[in-house]
Tab-separated table of C-alpha atoms and ligand atoms in Angstrom:
chain	number	residue	atom	x	y	z
A	17	MET	CA	2.471	-41.384	-6.199
A	18	SER	CA	2.739	-39.394	-2.226
A	19	GLY	CA	-1.755	-38.730	-3.917
A	20	HIS	CA	-0.289	-34.986	-3.135
A	21	HIS	CA	-1.522	-33.477	-6.716
A	22	ALA	CA	0.805	-31.128	-9.083
A	23	PRO	CA	-0.717	-27.767	-9.579
A	24	PRO	CA	-1.149	-26.859	-13.369
A	25	GLY	CA	1.431	-25.879	-14.833
A	26	LEU	CA	4.313	-25.338	-12.296
A	27	GLY	CA	6.189	-29.059	-14.391
A	28	GLU	CA	7.269	-32.274	-12.759
A	29	PRO	CA	7.820	-32.651	-9.026
A	30	HIS	CA	11.287	-32.226	-6.955
A	31	PHE	CA	12.109	-34.146	-4.664
A	32	PHE	CA	14.396	-33.040	-2.240
A	33	ALA	CA	13.243	-34.854	0.851
A	34	HIS	CA	15.724	-37.653	1.950
A	35	ASP	CA	15.428	-40.062	5.350
A	36	HIS	CA	18.107	-37.611	7.334
A	37	ASP	CA	15.925	-33.783	5.779
A	38	ALA	CA	13.754	-32.560	8.893
A	39	VAL	CA	10.123	-33.610	7.249
A	40	VAL	CA	7.141	-31.194	7.765
A	41	ALA	CA	4.153	-33.642	9.112
A	42	ALA	CA	2.445	-33.722	5.420
A	43	GLY	CA	-0.931	-31.479	5.000
A	44	PRO	CA	-3.487	-32.500	3.414
A	45	PRO	CA	-2.774	-34.161	-0.179
A	46	GLU	CA	-3.702	-31.067	-2.160
A	47	SER	CA	-1.796	-28.476	-0.240
A	48	GLN	CA	1.287	-27.735	-2.783
A	49	ARG	CA	4.613	-27.754	-1.065
A	50	LEU	CA	6.754	-25.405	-2.858
A	51	HIS	CA	9.992	-25.050	-2.880
A	52	LEU	CA	12.015	-22.150	-3.797
A	53	SER	CA	15.964	-20.910	-4.995
A	54	GLY	CA	17.983	-17.915	-5.154
A	55	VAL	CA	19.390	-14.492	-3.636
A	56	LEU	CA	16.419	-13.374	-0.568
A	57	LEU	CA	16.393	-9.678	-0.272
A	58	PRO	CA	16.636	-7.841	2.024
A	59	GLN	CA	19.885	-9.774	3.074
A	60	GLY	CA	20.292	-10.435	-0.786
A	61	GLU	CA	21.494	-13.616	-0.041
A	62	ARG	CA	21.918	-16.836	-1.335
A	63	THR	CA	18.487	-18.904	0.402
A	64	ASP	CA	16.367	-22.072	-0.157
A	65	LEU	CA	12.803	-21.568	1.543
A	66	TRP	CA	9.949	-24.488	1.279
A	67	VAL	CA	6.406	-23.579	1.168
A	68	VAL	CA	3.953	-25.690	3.360
A	69	ASP	CA	0.223	-24.625	4.432
A	70	GLY	CA	0.634	-20.927	3.270
A	71	LEU	CA	3.654	-20.814	5.622
A	72	ILE	CA	7.254	-20.210	4.440
A	73	ARG	CA	9.714	-23.151	5.969
A	74	THR	CA	13.421	-22.772	5.975
A	75	GLN	CA	14.446	-26.632	6.184
A	76	PRO	CA	13.140	-28.690	3.004
A	77	VAL	CA	10.453	-30.560	2.986
A	78	ARG	CA	9.094	-34.303	1.001
A	79	ASP	CA	7.988	-33.707	-2.489
A	80	ALA	CA	7.850	-30.348	-2.716
A	81	PHE	CA	7.879	-29.037	-6.273
A	82	THR	CA	10.534	-26.218	-7.584
A	83	VAL	CA	8.811	-23.213	-8.689
A	84	CYS	CA	11.652	-20.743	-8.809
A	85	THR	CA	15.935	-21.848	-9.267
A	86	GLY	CA	18.145	-18.556	-9.098
A	87	ALA	CA	15.352	-16.145	-8.435
A	88	TRP	CA	15.326	-13.063	-6.516
A	89	ILE	CA	12.706	-13.437	-4.072
A	90	LEU	CA	11.185	-10.463	-2.394
A	91	PRO	CA	8.353	-10.556	0.352
A	92	GLY	CA	5.527	-9.646	-1.089
A	93	LEU	CA	4.983	-6.850	-1.984
A	94	VAL	CA	3.191	-3.631	-0.302
A	95	ASP	CA	0.620	-0.851	-1.573
A	96	ALA	CA	0.144	1.448	0.831
A	97	HIS	CA	-2.314	4.045	-1.092
A	98	CYS	CA	-4.955	2.043	-2.362
A	99	HIS	CA	-8.869	2.065	-2.789
A	100	VAL	CA	-10.381	-0.878	-2.429
A	101	GLY	CA	-14.476	-0.426	-4.167
A	102	LEU	CA	-13.494	3.057	-5.669
A	103	GLY	CA	-14.312	4.105	-9.111
A	104	ALA	CA	-14.369	7.782	-10.375
A	105	HIS	CA	-17.671	8.269	-9.671
A	106	GLY	CA	-17.227	6.928	-5.891
A	107	ALA	CA	-18.976	3.217	-5.452
A	108	VAL	CA	-18.295	-0.213	-7.485
A	109	PRO	CA	-20.060	-2.774	-7.555
A	110	ARG	CA	-17.661	-6.391	-6.020
A	111	GLU	CA	-16.673	-7.916	-9.002
A	112	VAL	CA	-15.056	-4.318	-10.770
A	113	ALA	CA	-13.577	-4.777	-6.814
A	114	GLU	CA	-12.526	-7.821	-7.083
A	115	ALA	CA	-11.107	-7.545	-10.513
A	116	GLN	CA	-9.802	-3.559	-8.997
A	117	ALA	CA	-7.873	-6.146	-6.287
A	118	SER	CA	-7.402	-9.386	-8.366
A	119	ALA	CA	-4.488	-6.211	-10.491
A	120	ASP	CA	-3.291	-5.461	-7.538
A	121	ARG	CA	-2.231	-9.048	-6.326
A	122	ASP	CA	-1.005	-9.710	-9.407
A	123	ALA	CA	1.558	-7.011	-9.686
A	124	GLY	CA	2.112	-8.663	-6.807
A	125	THR	CA	0.904	-6.489	-3.968
A	126	LEU	CA	-0.338	-9.240	-1.427
A	127	LEU	CA	-0.245	-6.041	1.488
A	128	ILE	CA	-2.367	-3.247	0.648
A	129	ARG	CA	-3.420	-0.170	3.064
A	130	ASP	CA	-6.844	1.533	1.389
A	131	ALA	CA	-6.717	4.570	1.929
A	132	GLY	CA	-10.264	5.275	2.145
A	133	SER	CA	-13.923	2.649	0.296
A	134	PRO	CA	-17.304	4.045	0.553
A	135	VAL	CA	-18.348	0.162	0.132
A	136	ASP	CA	-17.711	-2.495	3.372
A	137	THR	CA	-14.364	-5.110	1.320
A	138	HIS	CA	-14.197	-6.989	4.758
A	139	TRP	CA	-15.594	-10.057	2.013
A	140	ILE	CA	-12.150	-9.921	0.618
A	141	ASP	CA	-11.092	-11.133	4.038
A	142	GLU	CA	-12.026	-14.241	3.431
A	143	ARG	CA	-10.816	-14.601	-0.209
A	144	ASP	CA	-7.252	-17.234	-0.034
A	145	ASP	CA	-6.389	-15.275	-3.340
A	146	LEU	CA	-6.091	-12.076	-2.993
A	147	PRO	CA	-4.810	-9.417	-0.870
A	148	ARG	CA	-4.833	-9.007	2.311
A	149	ILE	CA	-6.341	-5.478	3.646
A	150	ILE	CA	-5.627	-2.948	6.132
A	151	ARG	CA	-8.239	-0.864	6.306
A	152	ALA	CA	-8.932	2.815	7.129
A	153	GLY	CA	-12.781	2.846	6.963
A	154	ARG	CA	-14.454	5.966	4.224
A	155	HIS	CA	-12.635	8.808	3.821
A	156	ILE	CA	-13.424	11.537	6.495
A	157	ALA	CA	-14.237	15.526	4.391
A	158	ARG	CA	-16.758	18.338	4.782
A	159	PRO	CA	-19.737	19.012	2.080
A	160	PHE	CA	-18.189	19.822	-1.265
A	161	ARG	CA	-14.303	19.932	-0.238
A	162	TYR	CA	-13.113	16.694	-1.884
A	163	ILE	CA	-14.738	14.867	-4.644
A	164	ARG	CA	-18.434	14.644	-5.007
A	165	ASN	CA	-19.700	10.404	-3.310
A	166	TYR	CA	-17.172	9.037	-1.856
A	167	ALA	CA	-16.443	11.024	1.657
A	168	GLU	CA	-18.364	10.580	5.074
A	169	GLU	CA	-19.215	14.415	4.758
A	170	VAL	CA	-19.723	16.471	7.892
A	171	GLU	CA	-19.004	19.719	9.120
A	172	PRO	CA	-15.578	19.545	11.987
A	173	GLU	CA	-18.545	19.861	15.605
A	174	ALA	CA	-19.288	16.643	14.024
A	175	LEU	CA	-16.079	15.229	13.330
A	176	ILE	CA	-14.773	13.938	17.030
A	177	ASP	CA	-17.562	11.405	16.198
A	178	GLU	CA	-17.278	10.850	13.347
A	179	VAL	CA	-13.733	9.405	13.951
A	180	ALA	CA	-14.991	7.217	16.349
A	181	ARG	CA	-17.280	5.573	14.341
A	182	GLN	CA	-14.525	5.551	10.936
A	183	ALA	CA	-12.392	4.250	13.685
A	184	THR	CA	-14.354	0.471	14.778
A	185	ARG	CA	-15.349	0.205	10.632
A	186	GLY	CA	-11.438	0.156	9.562
A	187	ASP	CA	-8.653	-1.940	11.279
A	188	GLY	CA	-6.662	0.598	12.352
A	189	TRP	CA	-7.059	3.459	10.015
A	190	VAL	CA	-8.719	6.653	9.848
A	191	LYS	CA	-7.998	8.946	6.877
A	192	LEU	CA	-9.453	12.557	7.152
A	193	VAL	CA	-9.850	14.732	3.931
A	194	GLY	CA	-6.658	17.476	4.903
A	195	ASP	CA	-7.027	19.686	1.759
A	196	TRP	CA	-8.936	20.622	-0.715
A	197	ILE	CA	-9.519	23.412	-3.091
A	198	ASP	CA	-11.731	25.959	-1.377
A	199	ARG	CA	-13.677	27.620	-3.668
A	200	ASP	CA	-14.803	31.077	-2.140
A	201	ALA	CA	-10.364	31.595	-2.235
A	202	GLY	CA	-10.275	29.823	-4.817
A	203	ASP	CA	-6.809	27.959	-3.947
A	204	LEU	CA	-6.339	24.936	-1.984
A	205	ALA	CA	-7.077	25.698	2.183
A	206	PRO	CA	-7.021	22.693	5.343
A	207	LEU	CA	-10.890	21.468	6.351
A	208	TRP	CA	-10.351	20.798	9.536
A	209	PRO	CA	-9.101	24.054	12.039
A	210	ALA	CA	-6.274	22.602	13.681
A	211	ASP	CA	-8.023	22.120	16.673
A	212	VAL	CA	-10.222	19.941	16.196
A	213	ALA	CA	-7.890	17.948	14.482
A	214	ALA	CA	-5.757	17.438	17.019
A	215	ALA	CA	-8.931	16.841	19.101
A	216	ALA	CA	-10.177	14.098	16.346
A	217	ILE	CA	-6.301	12.432	16.080
A	218	ALA	CA	-6.209	11.934	19.967
A	219	ARG	CA	-9.585	11.001	20.467
A	220	ALA	CA	-8.502	8.049	17.562
A	221	HIS	CA	-5.114	7.400	19.250
A	222	GLU	CA	-7.905	6.197	22.977
A	223	LEU	CA	-9.733	3.981	20.090
A	224	GLY	CA	-5.896	2.847	19.189
A	225	ALA	CA	-6.265	3.961	15.214
A	226	ARG	CA	-3.929	5.729	13.621
A	227	VAL	CA	-4.528	9.379	10.994
A	228	THR	CA	-3.064	10.068	8.218
A	229	ALA	CA	-4.410	12.648	6.089
A	230	HIS	CA	-4.397	13.590	1.900
A	231	CYS	CA	-2.571	16.751	1.678
A	232	PHE	CA	-1.776	18.501	-1.315
A	233	GLY	CA	-0.916	22.275	0.242
A	234	GLU	CA	1.993	23.552	2.323
A	235	GLU	CA	-0.515	24.694	5.498
A	236	SER	CA	-2.841	21.678	5.854
A	237	VAL	CA	0.532	19.230	6.249
A	238	HIS	CA	1.940	22.153	9.263
A	239	GLN	CA	-1.075	22.216	11.157
A	240	LEU	CA	-1.325	18.286	10.684
A	241	VAL	CA	1.462	16.521	11.761
A	242	ARG	CA	1.435	19.449	15.323
A	243	ALA	CA	-1.701	17.779	15.420
A	244	GLY	CA	0.005	14.181	16.359
A	245	ILE	CA	-1.542	12.541	13.413
A	246	ASP	CA	0.748	9.869	12.342
A	247	GLY	CA	0.168	9.341	8.202
A	248	ILE	CA	0.588	11.621	5.880
A	249	GLU	CA	-0.429	11.086	2.247
A	250	HIS	CA	1.470	12.917	-1.501
A	251	GLY	CA	2.787	15.599	1.505
A	252	THR	CA	4.316	17.764	-1.418
A	253	GLY	CA	3.873	21.602	0.286
A	254	LEU	CA	5.953	19.099	3.029
A	255	ASP	CA	8.921	22.749	3.811
A	256	ALA	CA	12.023	21.479	5.788
A	257	ASP	CA	10.825	21.888	9.618
A	258	THR	CA	7.321	20.235	8.968
A	259	ILE	CA	10.050	17.123	7.205
A	260	ALA	CA	11.713	17.709	10.711
A	261	LEU	CA	9.542	17.473	12.549
A	262	MET	CA	8.193	14.206	10.782
A	263	ALA	CA	11.048	12.493	11.093
A	264	GLU	CA	11.211	13.211	14.346
A	265	ARG	CA	8.109	11.521	15.731
A	266	GLY	CA	8.323	8.723	12.405
A	267	VAL	CA	5.301	10.327	11.040
A	268	ALA	CA	5.092	7.949	7.607
A	269	LEU	CA	4.612	9.686	4.730
A	270	VAL	CA	2.993	8.345	1.175
A	271	PRO	CA	4.171	10.246	-1.879
A	272	THR	CA	1.388	8.558	-4.377
A	273	MET	CA	4.116	9.085	-7.050
A	274	VAL	CA	2.521	8.059	-9.181
A	275	ASN	CA	-0.690	10.235	-8.072
A	276	LEU	CA	1.791	13.396	-8.256
A	277	GLU	CA	2.367	12.872	-11.958
A	278	ASN	CA	-1.502	14.050	-12.944
A	279	PHE	CA	-1.359	17.444	-10.874
A	280	PRO	CA	-0.474	19.737	-14.338
A	281	GLY	CA	-3.915	17.109	-15.041
A	282	PHE	CA	-5.981	18.648	-11.438
A	283	ALA	CA	-4.478	22.302	-12.149
A	284	ALA	CA	-5.851	22.100	-15.633
A	285	ALA	CA	-9.097	21.738	-14.895
A	286	GLY	CA	-9.355	23.840	-12.754
A	287	GLU	CA	-7.582	27.130	-14.885
A	288	ALA	CA	-11.153	28.888	-15.707
A	289	ARG	CA	-12.557	29.367	-12.490
A	290	PHE	CA	-9.195	29.184	-9.307
A	291	PRO	CA	-6.160	30.261	-10.923
A	292	ALA	CA	-4.747	30.866	-8.061
A	293	TYR	CA	-5.460	27.002	-7.331
A	294	ALA	CA	-3.847	25.755	-10.689
A	295	SER	CA	-0.289	27.634	-10.911
A	296	HIS	CA	-0.149	26.931	-7.324
A	297	MET	CA	-0.805	23.235	-8.217
A	298	ARG	CA	1.879	23.753	-11.147
A	299	ALA	CA	4.797	24.875	-8.369
A	300	LEU	CA	3.855	21.935	-5.690
A	301	HIS	CA	4.273	19.662	-8.832
A	302	ALA	CA	7.081	21.570	-10.426
A	303	ARG	CA	9.209	20.637	-7.260
A	304	ARG	CA	7.662	16.835	-5.765
A	305	PHE	CA	11.263	15.357	-6.784
A	306	ALA	CA	13.054	17.389	-4.908
A	307	THR	CA	10.011	18.196	-2.378
A	308	ILE	CA	9.882	13.793	-0.752
A	309	THR	CA	13.507	13.639	-1.739
A	310	ALA	CA	13.839	15.827	1.286
A	311	ALA	CA	11.974	13.907	3.643
A	312	ILE	CA	14.018	10.761	2.509
A	313	GLU	CA	16.486	12.619	3.462
A	314	ALA	CA	15.887	14.031	6.051
A	315	GLY	CA	14.539	9.503	7.527
A	316	VAL	CA	11.087	10.060	7.785
A	317	PRO	CA	9.524	6.327	7.209
A	318	VAL	CA	8.226	6.885	3.139
A	319	PHE	CA	6.104	4.422	1.291
A	320	ALA	CA	5.367	2.965	-1.816
A	321	GLY	CA	1.219	4.078	-2.280
A	322	THR	CA	0.085	3.992	-5.678
A	323	ASP	CA	-3.266	6.215	-4.559
A	324	ALA	CA	-5.306	2.975	-6.999
A	325	GLY	CA	-8.691	3.279	-7.607
A	326	GLY	CA	-10.710	7.253	-7.958
A	327	THR	CA	-9.981	7.629	-11.235
A	328	ILE	CA	-5.982	5.315	-11.139
A	329	GLY	CA	-5.573	2.802	-12.069
A	330	HIS	CA	-4.588	-0.927	-10.349
A	331	GLY	CA	-1.972	-2.717	-10.351
A	332	LEU	CA	0.219	-0.288	-10.779
A	333	VAL	CA	3.093	-0.291	-7.030
A	334	GLY	CA	5.868	-1.532	-9.313
A	335	THR	CA	5.669	2.441	-11.286
A	336	GLU	CA	5.809	3.166	-8.425
A	337	ILE	CA	8.166	1.454	-6.728
A	338	GLY	CA	10.376	2.896	-10.035
A	339	LEU	CA	9.457	5.888	-9.288
A	340	LEU	CA	11.214	6.018	-5.432
A	341	ALA	CA	13.870	4.740	-6.488
A	342	LYS	CA	14.847	7.571	-9.102
A	343	LEU	CA	14.819	9.612	-5.709
A	344	GLY	CA	16.669	7.620	-2.841
A	345	GLY	CA	17.502	4.240	-4.828
A	346	ALA	CA	16.823	0.496	-6.083
A	347	GLU	CA	16.897	-0.499	-2.032
A	348	PHE	CA	15.639	2.453	-0.511
A	349	ALA	CA	12.520	2.090	-3.392
A	350	LEU	CA	12.142	-1.667	-2.866
A	351	GLY	CA	12.370	-1.660	1.007
A	352	ALA	CA	9.568	1.079	0.425
A	353	GLY	CA	6.781	-1.476	-0.852
A	354	SER	CA	8.188	-4.323	0.378
A	355	TRP	CA	10.093	-5.363	3.632
A	356	ARG	CA	9.975	-1.915	5.505
A	357	ALA	CA	6.817	-1.208	4.260
A	358	ARG	CA	5.269	-4.714	5.659
A	359	ALA	CA	7.486	-3.688	8.966
A	360	TRP	CA	6.037	-0.511	9.217
A	361	LEU	CA	1.955	-2.430	8.607
A	362	GLY	CA	2.329	-4.981	11.055
A	363	ALA	CA	3.558	-8.092	8.690
A	364	PRO	CA	5.391	-11.287	9.775
A	365	PRO	CA	8.383	-10.967	7.655
A	366	VAL	CA	10.178	-14.335	6.435
A	367	ALA	CA	10.972	-17.146	8.356
A	368	ASP	CA	10.108	-20.367	9.826
A	369	GLY	CA	7.086	-20.569	10.082
A	370	ALA	CA	5.088	-16.689	9.434
A	371	TRP	CA	3.018	-16.034	5.872
A	372	ALA	CA	4.723	-17.285	2.617
A	373	ASP	CA	3.643	-13.527	1.156
A	374	LEU	CA	6.140	-13.708	-1.231
A	375	VAL	CA	6.317	-12.553	-5.311
A	376	VAL	CA	9.768	-13.552	-8.261
A	377	TYR	CA	11.346	-12.082	-9.924
A	378	ASP	CA	13.692	-13.200	-13.129
A	379	THR	CA	16.040	-10.958	-12.621
A	380	ASP	CA	17.760	-8.310	-9.830
A	381	PRO	CA	15.428	-5.101	-8.932
A	382	ARG	CA	17.733	-4.109	-7.232
A	383	LEU	CA	19.639	-3.313	-10.386
A	384	ASP	CA	16.785	-1.939	-12.351
A	385	PRO	CA	13.995	-1.304	-10.234
A	386	ASP	CA	11.141	-2.052	-12.975
A	387	VAL	CA	12.010	-4.816	-13.346
A	388	ALA	CA	9.921	-4.554	-9.801
A	389	ARG	CA	6.950	-4.862	-12.635
A	390	THR	CA	7.331	-8.074	-13.797
A	391	PRO	CA	7.274	-10.166	-11.704
A	392	SER	CA	7.670	-14.012	-12.818
A	393	LEU	CA	5.754	-14.959	-9.539
A	394	VAL	CA	3.351	-14.248	-6.864
A	395	ILE	CA	2.788	-16.771	-3.882
A	396	LEU	CA	0.102	-15.382	-1.631
A	397	ARG	CA	-0.613	-17.634	1.379
A	398	GLY	CA	1.698	-20.659	0.057
A	399	SER	CA	-0.303	-20.614	-3.208
A	400	VAL	CA	0.975	-19.201	-6.916
A	401	VAL	CA	-1.388	-16.919	-7.905
A	402	SER	CA	0.299	-15.724	-10.453
A	403	ARG	CA	2.784	-16.479	-13.313
B	517	ZN	ZN1	-6.397	8.425	-2.282
């Protein structure tokens, strides 16, 4: 033997290299050298890939273990709206955050855009076995205008400074709560005066950060898109004019279809004290498929995000992809949860020398997007982390 060790459970080694093959320089003996064979998406062509030292190689590599043949291979999945370190009552201990990130990874999510967390999870960046995370710092809301213990709570006059603070806490994104129930009005209402929001967004842009906002209702999304925001979360209050503006400016939409299923529950919880809010939430829920489909058809960049964290479980990205597929088709939904989302967030495409972050399926997810819920193999930074 040449000194390497078989990764557990991967069977006997297959040798692909011959004298005339291109061979990548040997890594440390314990490194996994993998070979994958199957249909690579989005290209849709039969492809062989090798993995050495955490990177993809497109030429054969000596002593590689074949981990799949006749499979479907996708760039690692993305959960573009996820909260690691956030539980139902706010911050959670590190071991709970670790379990959350592990559940996402096992579902094939290898890149997370964290849409707001009350704890600093940068320790995860040191962990090769946990997903890559692009953070938005902590949610920014107003006192009594969001879920208790989740957000940094400031009044509008302090918004610009807080945006600047969270821009340095995160990894290039800032998250605003755009609307929430106003208990005096008894209905959803924007948190921020439009001019204040516009100035805060401009400040984030000066600092090199992008801004996204939680928007359930019509008013906040109308104002924030016109204020120059970069992304909208949920977006159930979108109308045709704002959709057209988002498409024109390339403003992203992460509808969180998994979470929208909870709107009737939110309505029921508020019914007794806030009947107008309850009926508003039900109306937004009733037209959610039409609203999000209109955005997809208009060309708004739409991405998969589950809203895991808080009260929603982790590891549901395949369910989100399945719901998006009902609106835009399987290839659209898979792109929204894989290659298009990765490109949007700056992750490299599958290519020689790129990150070996891959997810593998036994059957074609284009024919049945629910297949996305059950990866047969998850490879993160070149190592098999779940199978
Ligand atoms: Zn969220």
